[in-house]
mmCIF file of C-alpha atoms in Angstrom:
data_model
loop_
_atom_site.group_PDB
_atom_site.id
_atom_site.type_symbol
_atom_site.label_atom_id
_atom_site.label_comp_id
_atom_site.label_asym_id
_atom_site.label_seq_id
_atom_site.Cartn_x
_atom_site.Cartn_y
_atom_site.Cartn_z
ATOM 1 C CA MET C 150 120.409 78.537 66.524
ATOM 2 C CA ARG C 151 122.848 81.463 66.469
ATOM 3 C CA ARG C 152 122.996 86.103 64.842
ATOM 4 C CA ASN C 153 123.922 85.042 62.551
ATOM 5 C CA GLU C 154 121.200 82.548 61.470
ATOM 6 C CA LEU C 155 118.419 84.501 62.655
ATOM 7 C CA ASP C 156 119.899 87.712 61.143
ATOM 8 C CA HIS C 157 119.705 84.703 58.014
ATOM 9 C CA ILE C 158 115.836 83.474 58.638
ATOM 10 C CA LEU C 159 114.332 87.620 59.417
ATOM 11 C CA THR C 160 115.449 88.064 55.955
ATOM 12 C CA MET C 161 114.029 85.782 54.036
ATOM 13 C CA MET C 162 111.184 86.364 55.742
ATOM 14 C CA LEU C 163 111.275 89.952 54.769
ATOM 15 C CA ASP C 164 112.425 89.396 51.040
ATOM 16 C CA SER C 165 109.426 87.046 51.097
ATOM 17 C CA HIS C 166 106.493 89.224 50.229
ATOM 18 C CA ARG C 167 105.553 92.579 49.445
ATOM 19 C CA ASP C 168 104.557 94.916 52.073
ATOM 20 C CA VAL C 169 105.858 92.960 54.884
ATOM 21 C CA SER C 170 104.801 95.131 58.115
ATOM 22 C CA ASP C 171 105.101 92.085 60.793
ATOM 23 C CA LEU C 172 107.305 89.214 61.490
ATOM 24 C CA ASN C 173 105.134 86.251 63.474
ATOM 25 C CA TRP C 174 106.892 83.134 65.723
ATOM 26 C CA THR C 175 104.456 81.322 66.807
ATOM 27 C CA VAL C 176 104.584 77.710 67.972
ATOM 28 C CA ASP C 177 102.725 75.232 66.185
ATOM 29 C CA LYS C 178 102.601 77.678 63.258
ATOM 30 C CA PRO C 179 105.022 77.798 60.369
ATOM 31 C CA LEU C 180 107.148 81.694 60.116
ATOM 32 C CA GLN C 181 104.351 84.400 59.310
ATOM 33 C CA VAL C 182 104.839 87.589 58.031
ATOM 34 C CA GLU C 183 102.038 89.933 58.288
ATOM 35 C CA SER C 184 101.403 91.259 54.318
ATOM 36 C CA SER C 185 99.239 93.914 53.854
ATOM 37 C CA GLY C 186 97.442 92.976 56.751
ATOM 38 C CA TYR C 187 97.150 89.980 56.587
ATOM 39 C CA LEU C 188 99.215 86.402 57.683
ATOM 40 C CA VAL C 189 101.087 84.370 55.364
ATOM 41 C CA PRO C 190 103.560 81.699 55.174
ATOM 42 C CA VAL C 191 107.230 81.747 54.120
ATOM 43 C CA GLU C 192 108.634 78.547 52.850
ATOM 44 C CA ILE C 193 112.482 78.826 54.247
ATOM 45 C CA HIS C 194 115.296 76.505 53.156
ATOM 46 C CA PRO C 195 115.702 74.275 55.456
ATOM 47 C CA ALA C 196 111.598 73.833 55.239
ATOM 48 C CA ILE C 197 109.840 74.342 58.979
ATOM 49 C CA ASP C 198 106.819 73.296 58.285
ATOM 50 C CA ARG C 199 105.509 74.334 62.562
ATOM 51 C CA LEU C 200 107.762 75.641 64.826
ATOM 52 C CA THR C 201 108.556 73.744 67.883
ATOM 53 C CA PRO C 202 108.943 75.702 71.096
ATOM 54 C CA PHE C 203 112.850 75.463 71.557
ATOM 55 C CA GLN C 204 112.562 76.873 68.190
ATOM 56 C CA THR C 205 111.090 79.408 69.263
ATOM 57 C CA GLU C 206 112.795 80.060 72.781
ATOM 58 C CA MET C 207 116.039 79.923 71.401
ATOM 59 C CA ALA C 208 114.753 82.891 68.243
ATOM 60 C CA ALA C 209 113.430 85.261 71.356
ATOM 61 C CA MET C 210 116.911 84.651 73.722
ATOM 62 C CA ASN C 211 118.969 85.542 71.049
ATOM 63 C CA LEU C 212 116.757 89.104 70.415
ATOM 64 C CA ILE C 213 117.521 89.320 74.223
ATOM 65 C CA ALA C 214 121.505 88.877 73.446
ATOM 66 C CA GLY C 215 121.760 88.077 77.634
ATOM 67 C CA ASN C 216 120.159 91.321 78.582
ATOM 68 C CA ARG C 217 119.442 91.196 82.468
ATOM 69 C CA ARG C 218 116.423 93.647 82.628
ATOM 70 C CA LEU C 219 114.368 91.926 79.018
ATOM 71 C CA THR C 220 114.584 88.744 80.910
ATOM 72 C CA GLU C 221 113.325 89.744 84.481
ATOM 73 C CA ASP C 222 110.669 91.740 82.751
ATOM 74 C CA LEU C 223 109.704 87.923 80.781
ATOM 75 C CA LEU C 224 109.819 85.686 83.526
ATOM 76 C CA ARG C 225 107.965 88.414 86.526
ATOM 77 C CA ARG C 226 105.649 89.726 83.484
ATOM 78 C CA GLY C 227 105.576 87.542 80.679
ATOM 79 C CA SER C 228 106.432 89.821 77.958
ATOM 80 C CA CYS C 229 109.333 92.212 77.128
ATOM 81 C CA ASP C 230 109.703 94.586 74.619
ATOM 82 C CA SER C 231 113.130 95.575 72.595
ATOM 83 C CA SER C 232 114.432 96.524 69.107
ATOM 84 C CA TYR C 233 116.756 94.271 67.391
ATOM 85 C CA TYR C 234 118.678 95.235 63.645
ATOM 86 C CA VAL C 235 119.842 93.326 61.134
ATOM 87 C CA THR C 236 122.414 95.022 59.774
ATOM 88 C CA GLY C 237 121.554 96.266 55.820
ATOM 89 C CA LYS C 238 118.438 95.617 55.893
ATOM 90 C CA ALA C 239 115.945 96.689 58.954
ATOM 91 C CA ARG C 240 115.215 97.434 62.005
ATOM 92 C CA PHE C 241 112.345 95.984 64.244
ATOM 93 C CA ARG C 242 110.034 96.921 68.149
ATOM 94 C CA VAL C 243 110.416 93.257 69.021
ATOM 95 C CA ASN C 244 108.095 91.848 71.476
ATOM 96 C CA ILE C 245 108.546 88.361 72.699
ATOM 97 C CA PHE C 246 105.193 87.069 75.167
ATOM 98 C CA SER C 247 104.803 83.088 77.324
ATOM 99 C CA GLN C 248 101.625 81.410 76.066
ATOM 100 C CA ARG C 249 100.271 78.667 77.388
ATOM 101 C CA GLY C 250 104.071 78.089 79.140
ATOM 102 C CA ASN C 251 105.591 78.827 74.765
ATOM 103 C CA TYR C 252 107.144 81.904 74.147
ATOM 104 C CA SER C 253 106.070 83.932 71.012
ATOM 105 C CA ILE C 254 107.516 86.503 69.086
ATOM 106 C CA VAL C 255 105.878 89.741 66.328
ATOM 107 C CA LEU C 256 108.881 91.503 65.304
ATOM 108 C CA ARG C 257 106.991 94.899 63.457
ATOM 109 C CA LYS C 258 109.233 96.313 60.348
ATOM 110 C CA LEU C 259 109.879 99.335 61.424
ATOM 111 C CA ASN C 260 111.063 101.975 58.426
ATOM 112 C CA THR C 261 114.304 103.389 58.451
ATOM 113 C CA LYS C 262 113.142 106.538 55.743
ATOM 114 C CA ILE C 263 111.718 109.637 57.452
ATOM 115 C CA PRO C 264 108.453 110.478 55.738
ATOM 116 C CA THR C 265 106.878 113.390 54.923
ATOM 117 C CA LEU C 266 103.314 114.513 55.133
ATOM 118 C CA GLN C 267 103.306 114.423 51.131
ATOM 119 C CA ASP C 268 105.540 111.029 50.674
ATOM 120 C CA LEU C 269 102.000 110.061 53.125
ATOM 121 C CA LYS C 270 99.123 111.987 50.743
ATOM 122 C CA MET C 271 98.208 112.777 54.078
ATOM 123 C CA PRO C 272 94.989 115.515 53.617
ATOM 124 C CA HIS C 273 96.379 119.302 53.197
ATOM 125 C CA VAL C 274 95.272 119.904 57.105
ATOM 126 C CA LEU C 275 97.885 118.250 58.828
ATOM 127 C CA THR C 276 100.519 120.732 57.890
ATOM 128 C CA GLU C 277 98.462 122.431 60.548
ATOM 129 C CA LEU C 278 100.271 120.040 63.227
ATOM 130 C CA PRO C 279 103.325 121.093 62.617
ATOM 131 C CA LYS C 280 102.650 124.910 63.186
ATOM 132 C CA GLU C 281 100.975 124.593 66.568
ATOM 133 C CA LYS C 282 103.635 126.089 69.492
ATOM 134 C CA THR C 283 101.511 124.575 72.661
ATOM 135 C CA GLY C 284 99.144 122.216 73.534
ATOM 136 C CA LEU C 285 98.098 118.559 73.330
ATOM 137 C CA VAL C 286 97.653 116.680 69.939
ATOM 138 C CA LEU C 287 96.469 113.250 69.913
ATOM 139 C CA VAL C 288 97.192 110.651 67.108
ATOM 140 C CA THR C 289 94.925 107.547 67.842
ATOM 141 C CA GLY C 290 94.587 104.229 66.407
ATOM 142 C CA ALA C 291 94.999 100.275 66.979
ATOM 143 C CA THR C 292 98.028 98.616 67.238
ATOM 144 C CA GLY C 293 99.092 98.761 63.123
ATOM 145 C CA SER C 294 97.373 101.714 62.408
ATOM 146 C CA GLY C 295 100.442 104.368 61.738
ATOM 147 C CA LYS C 296 100.294 106.356 64.047
ATOM 148 C CA SER C 297 104.299 106.273 64.626
ATOM 149 C CA THR C 298 104.425 106.623 61.017
ATOM 150 C CA THR C 299 101.813 109.882 60.865
ATOM 151 C CA LEU C 300 103.824 111.580 64.363
ATOM 152 C CA ALA C 301 107.630 111.123 62.794
ATOM 153 C CA ALA C 302 106.553 112.656 59.577
ATOM 154 C CA VAL C 303 104.960 115.560 61.707
ATOM 155 C CA LEU C 304 108.921 115.575 63.154
ATOM 156 C CA ASN C 305 109.924 115.349 60.684
ATOM 157 C CA HIS C 306 108.728 119.163 58.776
ATOM 158 C CA ILE C 307 109.618 120.802 62.385
ATOM 159 C CA ASN C 308 113.490 119.151 61.651
ATOM 160 C CA GLU C 309 113.265 121.490 59.117
ATOM 161 C CA THR C 310 111.543 124.611 59.584
ATOM 162 C CA LYS C 311 112.596 125.091 63.165
ATOM 163 C CA SER C 312 115.256 125.827 65.161
ATOM 164 C CA ILE C 313 113.869 124.292 69.014
ATOM 165 C CA HIS C 314 115.256 121.142 70.866
ATOM 166 C CA ILE C 315 112.671 117.933 70.710
ATOM 167 C CA ILE C 316 112.958 115.533 73.277
ATOM 168 C CA THR C 317 111.267 111.924 72.194
ATOM 169 C CA LEU C 318 110.320 108.965 74.514
ATOM 170 C CA GLU C 319 110.096 106.222 72.973
ATOM 171 C CA ASP C 320 109.766 102.460 73.411
ATOM 172 C CA PRO C 321 111.963 101.796 71.728
ATOM 173 C CA VAL C 322 113.276 104.013 68.977
ATOM 174 C CA GLU C 323 111.011 103.687 65.957
ATOM 175 C CA PHE C 324 112.264 106.429 63.224
ATOM 176 C CA VAL C 325 115.703 108.415 63.871
ATOM 177 C CA HIS C 326 116.030 111.914 63.534
ATOM 178 C CA PRO C 327 119.198 113.266 62.104
ATOM 179 C CA GLN C 328 120.219 116.498 63.574
ATOM 180 C CA LYS C 329 118.657 118.771 60.890
ATOM 181 C CA LYS C 330 117.736 122.415 62.096
ATOM 182 C CA ALA C 331 116.134 121.755 64.906
ATOM 183 C CA THR C 332 118.656 119.957 67.810
ATOM 184 C CA PHE C 333 116.287 115.895 68.900
ATOM 185 C CA ASN C 334 117.214 113.964 71.437
ATOM 186 C CA GLN C 335 115.136 109.894 71.440
ATOM 187 C CA ARG C 336 115.086 108.230 74.551
ATOM 188 C CA GLU C 337 114.419 104.838 74.597
ATOM 189 C CA MET C 338 112.506 103.097 77.631
ATOM 190 C CA GLY C 339 114.500 101.066 79.664
ATOM 191 C CA THR C 340 117.324 102.122 78.395
ATOM 192 C CA ASP C 341 116.952 105.667 78.744
ATOM 193 C CA PHE C 342 113.865 105.836 81.508
ATOM 194 C CA ASP C 343 112.130 104.017 83.149
ATOM 195 C CA ASN C 344 108.342 104.713 82.250
ATOM 196 C CA PHE C 345 106.445 107.752 79.970
ATOM 197 C CA ALA C 346 105.439 109.044 83.443
ATOM 198 C CA SER C 347 109.226 109.458 84.630
ATOM 199 C CA GLY C 348 110.486 110.325 81.366
ATOM 200 C CA LEU C 349 108.379 113.488 81.202
ATOM 201 C CA ARG C 350 108.108 114.494 84.404
ATOM 202 C CA ALA C 351 111.999 114.263 83.672
ATOM 203 C CA SER C 352 111.957 116.011 80.080
ATOM 204 C CA LEU C 353 110.588 119.481 81.331
ATOM 205 C CA ARG C 354 113.707 119.869 83.258
ATOM 206 C CA GLN C 355 115.578 119.454 79.745
ATOM 207 C CA ALA C 356 114.366 123.001 77.881
ATOM 208 C CA PRO C 357 112.018 121.469 75.172
ATOM 209 C CA LYS C 358 110.538 122.474 72.926
ATOM 210 C CA VAL C 359 108.160 119.597 71.793
ATOM 211 C CA ILE C 360 107.931 116.381 73.689
ATOM 212 C CA LEU C 361 107.138 113.205 72.287
ATOM 213 C CA VAL C 362 105.232 110.794 74.312
ATOM 214 C CA GLY C 363 105.087 107.537 72.659
ATOM 215 C CA GLU C 364 102.230 106.723 74.748
ATOM 216 C CA MET C 365 99.914 108.222 76.881
ATOM 217 C CA ARG C 366 99.535 104.388 79.401
ATOM 218 C CA ASP C 367 98.168 105.409 82.525
ATOM 219 C CA ARG C 368 96.737 108.499 84.489
ATOM 220 C CA GLU C 369 100.199 109.672 86.039
ATOM 221 C CA THR C 370 101.322 110.171 82.232
ATOM 222 C CA VAL C 371 98.731 112.214 80.790
ATOM 223 C CA GLU C 372 98.866 114.379 83.787
ATOM 224 C CA ILE C 373 102.120 114.819 83.241
ATOM 225 C CA GLY C 374 101.521 115.454 79.919
ATOM 226 C CA LEU C 375 98.406 117.363 80.627
ATOM 227 C CA SER C 376 101.189 120.190 82.757
ATOM 228 C CA ALA C 377 103.201 120.225 80.128
ATOM 229 C CA ALA C 378 100.377 121.340 77.503
ATOM 230 C CA GLU C 379 99.776 124.312 79.007
ATOM 231 C CA THR C 380 103.414 124.953 80.406
ATOM 232 C CA GLY C 381 103.820 126.060 76.777
ATOM 233 C CA HIS C 382 105.273 123.040 75.192
ATOM 234 C CA LEU C 383 104.139 121.325 72.375
ATOM 235 C CA VAL C 384 103.298 117.105 73.062
ATOM 236 C CA LEU C 385 102.349 114.803 70.817
ATOM 237 C CA SER C 386 101.658 111.613 71.900
ATOM 238 C CA THR C 387 99.342 108.404 71.004
ATOM 239 C CA LEU C 388 96.136 106.258 72.483
ATOM 240 C CA HIS C 389 94.623 103.191 71.505
ATOM 241 C CA THR C 390 91.648 103.947 71.173
ATOM 242 C CA ILE C 391 89.798 104.311 67.726
ATOM 243 C CA ASP C 392 87.872 107.655 67.132
ATOM 244 C CA ALA C 393 87.904 111.119 69.137
ATOM 245 C CA GLY C 394 85.142 111.203 71.043
ATOM 246 C CA GLN C 395 86.638 108.282 72.429
ATOM 247 C CA THR C 396 89.903 109.229 72.961
ATOM 248 C CA ILE C 397 88.474 112.237 74.797
ATOM 249 C CA ASN C 398 86.363 109.560 77.297
ATOM 250 C CA ARG C 399 89.125 107.569 77.831
ATOM 251 C CA ILE C 400 90.852 110.379 79.301
ATOM 252 C CA LEU C 401 88.889 111.389 81.156
ATOM 253 C CA GLY C 402 87.885 107.674 82.606
ATOM 254 C CA MET C 403 91.311 107.358 83.465
ATOM 255 C CA PHE C 404 90.966 110.376 86.801
ATOM 256 C CA GLU C 405 87.685 109.917 89.647
ATOM 257 C CA GLN C 406 84.139 111.620 89.084
ATOM 258 C CA ASP C 407 84.658 113.906 91.653
ATOM 259 C CA GLU C 408 88.418 115.269 89.394
ATOM 260 C CA GLN C 409 87.099 115.141 85.950
ATOM 261 C CA GLU C 410 85.842 118.997 86.281
ATOM 262 C CA GLN C 411 89.018 120.157 86.151
ATOM 263 C CA ILE C 412 90.575 117.842 84.168
ATOM 264 C CA ARG C 413 87.589 118.760 81.398
ATOM 265 C CA LEU C 414 88.384 122.060 82.292
ATOM 266 C CA ARG C 415 91.848 121.597 81.701
ATOM 267 C CA LEU C 416 92.029 119.538 78.083
ATOM 268 C CA ALA C 417 89.960 122.091 76.207
ATOM 269 C CA ASP C 418 92.453 124.922 77.020
ATOM 270 C CA THR C 419 95.012 122.542 75.873
ATOM 271 C CA LEU C 420 93.580 120.251 73.559
ATOM 272 C CA ARG C 421 94.521 120.931 69.385
ATOM 273 C CA TRP C 422 94.020 118.201 67.726
ATOM 274 C CA VAL C 423 93.071 114.729 67.462
ATOM 275 C CA VAL C 424 93.669 112.252 64.617
ATOM 276 C CA SER C 425 92.423 108.973 65.089
ATOM 277 C CA GLN C 426 93.636 107.009 62.394
ATOM 278 C CA ARG C 427 92.669 102.585 60.105
ATOM 279 C CA LEU C 428 94.550 101.560 57.699
ATOM 280 C CA ALA C 429 91.979 99.695 54.596
ATOM 281 C CA PRO C 430 93.017 97.311 51.822
ATOM 282 C CA ARG C 431 93.936 98.812 48.477
ATOM 283 C CA ILE C 432 92.307 98.278 45.114
ATOM 284 C CA SER C 433 95.768 97.712 44.216
ATOM 285 C CA GLY C 434 97.651 96.518 46.761
ATOM 286 C CA GLY C 435 99.059 98.407 49.435
ATOM 287 C CA ARG C 436 97.534 100.671 52.193
ATOM 288 C CA HIS C 437 95.392 102.941 52.812
ATOM 289 C CA ALA C 438 95.450 105.814 55.638
ATOM 290 C CA LEU C 439 91.793 106.055 56.217
ATOM 291 C CA LEU C 440 91.235 109.304 58.993
ATOM 292 C CA GLU C 441 88.718 111.288 61.303
ATOM 293 C CA ILE C 442 90.813 114.932 62.060
ATOM 294 C CA MET C 443 88.975 116.686 65.127
ATOM 295 C CA GLY C 444 90.673 120.383 65.790
ATOM 296 C CA SER C 445 90.039 122.603 68.285
ATOM 297 C CA ASN C 446 86.743 125.337 67.977
ATOM 298 C CA MET C 447 84.786 126.697 70.748
ATOM 299 C CA ARG C 448 81.807 124.060 69.707
ATOM 300 C CA ILE C 449 84.865 121.471 70.461
ATOM 301 C CA LYS C 450 85.553 122.920 73.922
ATOM 302 C CA ASP C 451 81.662 122.463 75.345
ATOM 303 C CA SER C 452 81.248 119.445 74.623
ATOM 304 C CA ILE C 453 84.570 118.605 76.466
ATOM 305 C CA ILE C 454 84.010 120.812 79.237
ATOM 306 C CA GLN C 455 80.085 120.138 79.152
ATOM 307 C CA GLY C 456 79.659 115.593 77.584
ATOM 308 C CA GLU C 457 78.717 115.061 74.194
ATOM 309 C CA ARG C 458 74.971 115.647 73.671
ATOM 310 C CA GLU C 459 72.021 116.119 70.635
ATOM 311 C CA GLY C 460 72.933 118.136 68.711
ATOM 312 C CA CYS C 461 76.803 118.177 70.277
ATOM 313 C CA SER C 462 78.578 115.229 69.691
ATOM 314 C CA PHE C 463 82.000 115.670 68.698
ATOM 315 C CA SER C 464 80.732 113.059 65.618
ATOM 316 C CA GLU C 465 77.904 115.847 64.242
ATOM 317 C CA ILE C 466 80.544 118.442 65.365
ATOM 318 C CA ILE C 467 83.445 117.290 62.578
ATOM 319 C CA ASP C 468 80.465 116.736 60.109
ATOM 320 C CA SER C 469 79.919 120.239 60.023
ATOM 321 C CA SER C 470 83.095 121.285 59.747
ATOM 322 C CA ARG C 471 84.549 119.744 56.752
ATOM 323 C CA THR C 472 85.233 123.063 55.109
ATOM 324 C CA PHE C 473 88.232 123.457 57.638
ATOM 325 C CA GLY C 474 88.991 120.784 56.635
ATOM 326 C CA TRP C 475 88.215 118.352 59.415
ATOM 327 C CA GLN C 476 86.567 114.877 58.272
ATOM 328 C CA THR C 477 85.076 110.998 60.088
ATOM 329 C CA PHE C 478 85.859 109.002 59.067
ATOM 330 C CA ASP C 479 82.919 107.990 56.495
ATOM 331 C CA GLN C 480 83.259 111.039 55.198
ATOM 332 C CA ALA C 481 87.273 109.878 54.438
ATOM 333 C CA VAL C 482 85.923 106.582 53.148
ATOM 334 C CA LEU C 483 82.956 107.690 50.749
ATOM 335 C CA ASP C 484 86.452 109.684 49.759
ATOM 336 C CA ALA C 485 88.740 106.920 49.401
ATOM 337 C CA TYR C 486 85.355 104.613 47.428
ATOM 338 C CA GLU C 487 85.364 107.938 44.876
ATOM 339 C CA ALA C 488 88.688 107.957 44.116
ATOM 340 C CA GLY C 489 88.824 104.095 43.147
ATOM 341 C CA ILE C 490 90.722 103.482 46.293
ATOM 342 C CA ILE C 491 88.945 100.710 47.654
ATOM 343 C CA THR C 492 86.505 98.506 47.295
ATOM 344 C CA GLU C 493 82.249 99.349 48.531
ATOM 345 C CA GLU C 494 82.487 96.252 50.788
ATOM 346 C CA ASN C 495 85.896 97.240 52.850
ATOM 347 C CA ALA C 496 84.067 101.054 52.529
ATOM 348 C CA LEU C 497 80.994 98.886 54.505
ATOM 349 C CA LEU C 498 84.006 97.430 57.137
ATOM 350 C CA TYR C 499 85.927 99.875 58.057
ATOM 351 C CA CYS C 500 83.256 102.876 58.028
ATOM 352 C CA THR C 501 81.495 103.654 61.796
ATOM 353 C CA LYS C 502 78.104 104.255 60.171
ATOM 354 C CA LYS C 503 76.863 101.584 57.728
ATOM 355 C CA GLY C 504 73.399 103.638 56.932
ATOM 356 C CA PRO C 505 75.080 106.608 56.386
ATOM 357 C CA VAL C 506 77.709 105.306 54.259
ATOM 358 C CA THR C 507 75.707 102.626 52.147
ATOM 359 C CA ARG C 508 73.003 105.427 50.916
ATOM 360 C CA GLY C 509 75.991 107.447 50.261
ATOM 361 C CA ILE C 510 78.007 104.534 48.555
ATOM 362 C CA ASP C 511 73.968 103.878 46.425
ATOM 363 C CA ASN C 512 74.693 108.471 45.561
ATOM 364 C CA ILE C 513 78.005 107.577 43.978
ATOM 365 C CA LYS C 514 76.450 104.915 41.087
ATOM 366 C CA LYS C 515 74.201 106.722 40.635
ATOM 367 C CA THR C 516 76.183 109.624 39.290
ATOM 368 C CA ARG C 517 78.801 107.188 38.171
ATOM 369 C CA GLY C 518 75.248 105.667 36.667
ATOM 370 C CA GLU C 519 76.323 102.356 37.709
ATOM 371 C CA HIS C 520 73.140 99.824 39.385
ATOM 372 C CA THR C 521 72.588 100.510 43.598
ATOM 373 C CA SER C 522 70.729 96.406 43.437
ATOM 374 C CA ASN C 523 71.033 93.549 41.436
ATOM 375 C CA ILE C 524 67.497 93.147 41.504
ATOM 376 C CA MET C 525 66.869 94.106 37.368
ATOM 377 C CA SER C 526 63.462 94.116 37.078
ATOM 378 C CA LEU C 527 59.709 93.388 38.634
ATOM 379 C CA ASN C 528 57.615 90.840 37.065
ATOM 380 C CA MET C 529 53.920 90.115 38.770
ATOM 381 C CA ARG C 530 52.622 86.746 38.331
ATOM 382 C CA ARG C 531 49.344 86.040 37.926
ATOM 383 C CA SER C 532 47.198 83.787 38.929
ATOM 384 C CA THR C 533 45.503 80.746 36.696
ATOM 385 C CA GLN C 534 41.998 80.463 38.353
ATOM 386 C CA ALA C 535 39.102 82.279 37.623
ATOM 387 C CA ALA C 536 37.246 83.919 39.519
ATOM 388 C CA PRO C 537 34.262 83.904 40.601
ATOM 389 C CA MET C 538 31.384 85.872 38.807
ATOM 390 C CA ALA C 539 29.240 87.620 40.660
ATOM 391 C CA PRO C 540 25.164 87.695 40.618
ATOM 392 C CA ALA C 541 23.780 90.277 37.673
ATOM 393 C CA ASP C 542 22.119 92.200 40.368
ATOM 394 C CA ALA C 543 24.588 91.570 43.379
ATOM 395 C CA PRO C 544 24.156 95.120 45.335
ATOM 396 C CA SER C 545 27.944 97.484 44.829
ATOM 397 C CA GLY C 546 30.425 95.306 46.415
ATOM 398 C CA PHE C 547 29.965 92.339 46.042
ATOM 399 C CA SER C 548 32.554 91.160 43.004
ATOM 400 C CA LYS C 549 34.722 91.620 46.723
ATOM 401 C CA LEU C 550 33.049 89.127 49.104
ATOM 402 C CA ARG C 551 34.773 85.478 48.256
ATOM 403 C CA LEU C 552 31.171 83.438 47.001
ATOM 404 C CA LYS C 553 30.350 80.008 48.255
#
């Protein structure tokens, strides 16, 4: 397989369905793309019913293109990350990995157009993120939940409004920001630096005002990120956590027990926002971003320092701060259901607590005049057997007894 043949196949995969986000090459399966959250097979000519180990290996070698570092990573660690570009069509973030002695490939399509917060239809409170001068801003969620896209929109807003130096540390570079009002330096792991910790440490000597770290993967990166936030930088990063509470616990869990008290104090002082994301299928097609948004106030700082307790959990504090634009996943789910964006089934699937969301859905249905139950009517079953008659002179209550 030559590069032009690979580019032709990738182009056909991209054009096969709407909203393609990932391209999947797995041995013994046909070529597949992820469209609106589901894997679907792709028909190409000539047809490939089942990929062979040779075909996936040839595709992998073309994607690696003789890069020594990537080859060593694949052989030693069992996987490697890189980027790939189909001229005039799309850029990809590529992961090649070994499974049962064969190679599999997943290519994530990267958007070439940098979105704005308005394009993404984000809640208005997220316009506060680019206004921060210092501190730590975290966008969290599962792989493919749109974390990088949200951060790109935040950086784009800064690029258009502030004349400052921005450094990004990415694996790989996803959105290429043009030089507007801000000055951008975008560095790619493996090419420009060896790991996030060393890249972040070096960035402190490069006079940035804003630093984007692709992912807080380990303790060292978190510690340097906290130091950067404490010394007057705005640090933006991501974590693979499902909500705000788990984000705090994940960071604390990276440190030893005797270090956690100090880390709690540092985190309480530096944390500005935690935005967690989930993508739910839209009724009209495509996917809708459900967001949990938590800012920083005295109650949040106290819960970070003292730990969550009854009445002071992060979800309860977020729930009571709705007037500030904060929201839990369950509130976002109910808002999306009420607006007719997602179905009831998906609302219950993507929420955090099904009980309150179920009651919320029932209340929405009542205001619409819809039924909240499948039981339309209840009828009493009458007994066909006549009850025995009690004697006329029986004492009170005797009729309730069965006569033998």
